Amino acid sequence: MSMPLYILAAGSLKRAFIPLCQQFSASTGIPVKIDFGPAGLLRERIEAGERCDLFASANTLHPQTLLNSGRAQAAETFAFNRLNLTARKTAQTENADWLALLANPALRLGTSTPGCDPSGDYTWQLFTRLEARYPALTLKARAQMLVGGRESLSVPVGEIASAWLIRQNLTDLFIGYAHYAQALENTDDLRILAIPDEFQTRCEYQLALINANAEPLARFIVGPDGQTFLRQAGFLTLDGE
């Protein structure tokens, strides 16, 4: 049997990468072991010497950092994402638009953790743009960093952070990745709201090739089969779809 490939991947990739890697293993006979987590913390594990053959990050900063330090052999983009807003559906929130919800100080606002998790970094970029246009929003001061950090809550396996946090009454609003919308669109207790293009953050996902033996998996991810798995999970793929 072939030696397994060890993959560290951003947690947002779980719904795409589990079936993707299963298909890769079935096609090639190469087993894959994946550990998911906040990409910033995964990069730190690689820098500390943990075994990793391929790193899939939710941003370009962490792969490029590994490339520049000589820990990665190559880095390439493989998918894109956007941000959206998930809100608890109540009489108070049911008819409000995304901006009115963010502007309501009575509603608790949850995010991921900047620095540790690219979702948090992208959210802070969004807040910077919004506060420049609407200074009264003070979103960064209001936001509670609930997941994605070193001491954050652990979201149960199979749960989507935004939905779980709201249903646990830990927040009323959550800024997160838009690819989860398709999994939440038929829920009766949540509202999923798009954020207009003028405020959007381009969430660019990159691979860092740490060991050349993972090159076949990297090629599978950027190839037609891998891109299909990503598209089915709600990501924007290299062909623009």
CSV table of C-alpha atoms in Angstrom, one decimal, residues 15-212:
chain,number,residue,atom,x,y,z
A,15,ARG,CA,-17.5,19.7,2.8
A,16,ALA,CA,-15.5,19.7,-0.4
A,17,PHE,CA,-12.3,18.0,0.6
A,18,ILE,CA,-13.7,14.9,2.4
A,19,PRO,CA,-15.4,13.6,-0.8
A,20,LEU,CA,-12.7,15.0,-3.0
A,21,CYS,CA,-9.9,13.1,-1.2
A,22,GLN,CA,-12.0,10.0,-1.1
A,23,GLN,CA,-12.4,10.1,-4.8
A,24,PHE,CA,-8.6,10.8,-5.3
A,25,SER,CA,-7.8,7.8,-3.1
A,26,ALA,CA,-10.2,5.5,-4.9
A,27,SER,CA,-8.7,6.6,-8.3
A,28,THR,CA,-5.1,6.4,-7.4
A,29,GLY,CA,-4.8,4.0,-4.4
A,30,ILE,CA,-3.0,6.7,-2.4
A,31,PRO,CA,-4.5,7.1,1.1
A,32,VAL,CA,-5.0,10.7,2.4
A,33,LYS,CA,-5.2,11.8,6.0
A,34,ILE,CA,-6.7,15.3,6.5
A,35,ASP,CA,-6.8,17.5,9.5
A,36,PHE,CA,-8.9,20.6,9.4
A,37,GLY,CA,-8.6,23.9,11.3
A,38,PRO,CA,-8.0,27.6,11.1
A,39,ALA,CA,-5.5,28.2,8.4
A,40,GLY,CA,-3.3,30.5,10.5
A,41,LEU,CA,-2.9,28.0,13.2
A,42,LEU,CA,-2.3,25.2,10.7
A,43,ARG,CA,0.6,27.3,9.2
A,44,GLU,CA,2.1,27.6,12.7
A,45,ARG,CA,2.0,23.8,13.0
A,46,ILE,CA,3.8,23.4,9.8
A,47,GLU,CA,6.4,26.0,10.8
A,48,ALA,CA,6.9,24.0,14.1
A,49,GLY,CA,7.8,20.9,12.1
A,50,GLU,CA,4.5,18.9,12.0
A,51,ARG,CA,4.3,16.4,9.2
A,52,CYS,CA,2.4,17.9,6.2
A,53,ASP,CA,2.6,17.2,2.5
A,54,LEU,CA,0.0,19.6,1.2
A,55,PHE,CA,-1.5,22.7,2.9
A,56,ALA,CA,-4.8,24.1,1.7
A,57,SER,CA,-5.4,27.6,3.0
A,58,ALA,CA,-8.4,29.9,2.9
A,59,ASN,CA,-6.0,32.8,1.9
A,60,THR,CA,-2.8,33.5,0.0
A,61,LEU,CA,-0.8,34.9,2.9
A,62,HIS,CA,-0.1,31.7,4.7
A,63,PRO,CA,1.0,29.7,1.6
A,64,GLN,CA,3.1,32.6,0.4
A,65,THR,CA,4.7,32.8,3.8
A,66,LEU,CA,5.7,29.2,3.7
A,67,LEU,CA,6.9,29.6,0.1
A,68,ASN,CA,9.0,32.6,1.0
A,69,SER,CA,10.6,30.8,4.0
A,70,GLY,CA,11.5,27.8,1.9
A,71,ARG,CA,9.1,25.5,3.7
A,72,ALA,CA,6.9,25.1,0.6
A,73,GLN,CA,8.0,24.2,-2.9
A,74,ALA,CA,5.1,25.9,-4.8
A,75,ALA,CA,1.8,27.7,-4.2
A,76,GLU,CA,-1.2,28.1,-6.4
A,77,THR,CA,-4.8,29.3,-6.2
A,78,PHE,CA,-7.5,26.6,-6.4
A,79,ALA,CA,-10.8,28.3,-5.4
A,80,PHE,CA,-12.5,31.5,-4.3
A,81,ASN,CA,-15.2,32.4,-1.8
A,82,ARG,CA,-17.3,35.4,-0.6
A,83,LEU,CA,-18.7,36.6,2.7
A,84,ASN,CA,-22.3,36.7,3.7
A,85,LEU,CA,-24.4,37.4,6.8
A,86,THR,CA,-26.4,34.8,8.7
A,87,ALA,CA,-29.1,36.1,11.1
A,88,ARG,CA,-31.5,34.6,13.6
A,89,LYS,CA,-35.0,34.9,12.1
A,90,THR,CA,-37.3,36.8,14.5
A,91,ALA,CA,-40.0,39.4,14.2
A,92,GLN,CA,-37.2,42.0,14.8
A,93,THR,CA,-35.0,40.7,12.0
A,94,GLU,CA,-37.3,39.2,9.5
A,95,ASN,CA,-37.8,42.3,7.3
A,96,ALA,CA,-34.5,44.1,7.9
A,97,ASP,CA,-31.8,44.2,5.2
A,98,TRP,CA,-28.2,43.2,5.8
A,99,LEU,CA,-27.0,46.7,6.6
A,100,ALA,CA,-29.9,47.4,9.0
A,101,LEU,CA,-29.1,44.2,10.8
A,102,LEU,CA,-25.4,45.1,11.2
A,103,ALA,CA,-26.3,48.6,12.3
A,104,ASN,CA,-28.7,47.4,15.1
A,105,PRO,CA,-26.7,47.6,18.4
A,106,ALA,CA,-29.2,45.3,20.1
A,107,LEU,CA,-28.1,42.4,17.9
A,108,ARG,CA,-25.0,40.5,19.0
A,109,LEU,CA,-22.5,40.2,16.1
A,110,GLY,CA,-20.2,37.2,15.9
A,111,THR,CA,-17.1,36.6,13.7
A,112,SER,CA,-14.2,34.3,13.4
A,113,THR,CA,-10.8,35.4,14.8
A,114,PRO,CA,-8.5,37.6,12.7
A,115,GLY,CA,-4.8,36.5,12.5
A,116,CYS,CA,-5.7,32.9,13.4
A,117,ASP,CA,-8.4,32.4,10.7
A,118,PRO,CA,-8.6,34.0,7.3
A,119,SER,CA,-12.4,34.3,7.7
A,120,GLY,CA,-11.7,36.7,10.5
A,121,ASP,CA,-9.2,38.6,8.4
A,122,TYR,CA,-11.7,38.9,5.5
A,123,THR,CA,-14.4,40.0,7.9
A,124,TRP,CA,-12.2,42.8,9.3
A,125,GLN,CA,-11.5,44.0,5.8
A,126,LEU,CA,-15.3,44.1,5.2
A,127,PHE,CA,-15.7,46.1,8.5
A,128,THR,CA,-13.0,48.6,7.4
A,129,ARG,CA,-14.9,49.3,4.2
A,130,LEU,CA,-18.2,49.6,5.9
A,131,GLU,CA,-17.0,51.8,8.7
A,132,ALA,CA,-15.3,54.1,6.2
A,133,ARG,CA,-18.7,54.6,4.5
A,134,TYR,CA,-20.8,54.5,7.7
A,135,PRO,CA,-18.6,55.6,10.7
A,136,ALA,CA,-21.5,55.1,13.2
A,137,LEU,CA,-21.4,51.3,12.7
A,138,THR,CA,-18.4,50.6,14.9
A,139,LEU,CA,-18.5,47.0,13.9
A,140,LYS,CA,-15.0,46.1,15.0
A,141,ALA,CA,-15.7,47.3,18.5
A,142,ARG,CA,-19.0,45.4,18.7
A,143,ALA,CA,-17.9,42.1,17.1
A,144,GLN,CA,-17.3,39.0,19.3
A,145,MET,CA,-14.6,36.7,18.0
A,146,LEU,CA,-16.3,33.4,18.8
A,147,VAL,CA,-14.5,30.8,16.7
A,148,GLY,CA,-11.2,30.2,14.8
A,149,GLY,CA,-8.9,31.3,17.6
A,150,ARG,CA,-6.5,29.5,20.0
A,151,GLU,CA,-9.0,29.4,22.8
A,152,SER,CA,-12.2,29.5,20.8
A,153,LEU,CA,-15.2,27.3,21.2
A,154,SER,CA,-15.1,24.1,19.3
A,155,VAL,CA,-18.0,23.7,16.8
A,156,PRO,CA,-19.3,20.2,16.9
A,157,VAL,CA,-18.5,17.9,14.0
A,158,GLY,CA,-21.0,18.3,11.2
A,159,GLU,CA,-22.2,21.7,12.3
A,160,ILE,CA,-21.9,24.9,10.4
A,161,ALA,CA,-20.4,27.6,12.8
A,162,SER,CA,-22.9,30.4,12.0
A,163,ALA,CA,-26.0,28.2,12.5
A,164,TRP,CA,-24.6,26.4,15.6
A,165,LEU,CA,-23.6,29.7,17.3
A,166,ILE,CA,-27.0,31.3,16.6
A,167,ARG,CA,-28.9,28.2,17.7
A,168,GLN,CA,-26.9,28.0,20.9
A,169,ASN,CA,-27.9,31.6,21.6
A,170,LEU,CA,-24.2,32.8,21.6
A,171,THR,CA,-24.9,35.4,18.9
A,172,ASP,CA,-27.7,36.9,16.8
A,173,LEU,CA,-25.6,37.6,13.6
A,174,PHE,CA,-22.6,35.9,12.1
A,175,ILE,CA,-20.3,37.0,9.2
A,176,GLY,CA,-18.9,33.9,7.5
A,177,TYR,CA,-18.3,32.3,4.2
A,178,ALA,CA,-21.0,32.4,1.5
A,179,HIS,CA,-20.5,28.8,0.3
A,180,TYR,CA,-22.4,27.6,3.4
A,181,ALA,CA,-25.6,29.3,2.1
A,182,GLN,CA,-26.7,26.3,0.0
A,183,ALA,CA,-26.6,24.1,3.1
A,184,LEU,CA,-28.7,26.6,5.1
A,185,GLU,CA,-31.1,27.9,2.5
A,186,ASN,CA,-34.0,25.8,3.6
A,187,THR,CA,-33.8,26.5,7.4
A,188,ASP,CA,-36.8,28.1,9.0
A,189,ASP,CA,-35.0,29.7,11.9
A,190,LEU,CA,-32.2,31.6,10.0
A,191,ARG,CA,-31.9,34.2,7.3
A,192,ILE,CA,-29.0,34.1,4.9
A,193,LEU,CA,-28.2,37.6,3.4
A,194,ALA,CA,-25.9,38.4,0.6
A,195,ILE,CA,-23.4,41.3,0.9
A,196,PRO,CA,-23.3,43.6,-2.1
A,197,ASP,CA,-20.3,43.5,-4.4
A,198,GLU,CA,-19.1,47.0,-3.5
A,199,PHE,CA,-18.3,45.8,0.0
A,200,GLN,CA,-17.3,42.3,-0.8
A,201,THR,CA,-14.0,40.7,0.0
A,202,ARG,CA,-12.4,38.4,-2.5
A,203,CYS,CA,-11.6,35.3,-0.5
A,204,GLU,CA,-8.8,33.5,-2.4
A,205,TYR,CA,-7.8,29.9,-1.5
A,206,GLN,CA,-4.3,28.6,-2.2
A,207,LEU,CA,-2.4,25.3,-2.0
A,208,ALA,CA,1.1,25.1,-0.6
A,209,LEU,CA,3.0,22.1,-1.8
A,210,ILE,CA,5.2,21.1,1.1
A,211,ASN,CA,6.3,17.7,-0.3
A,212,ALA,CA,6.6,16.8,-3.9
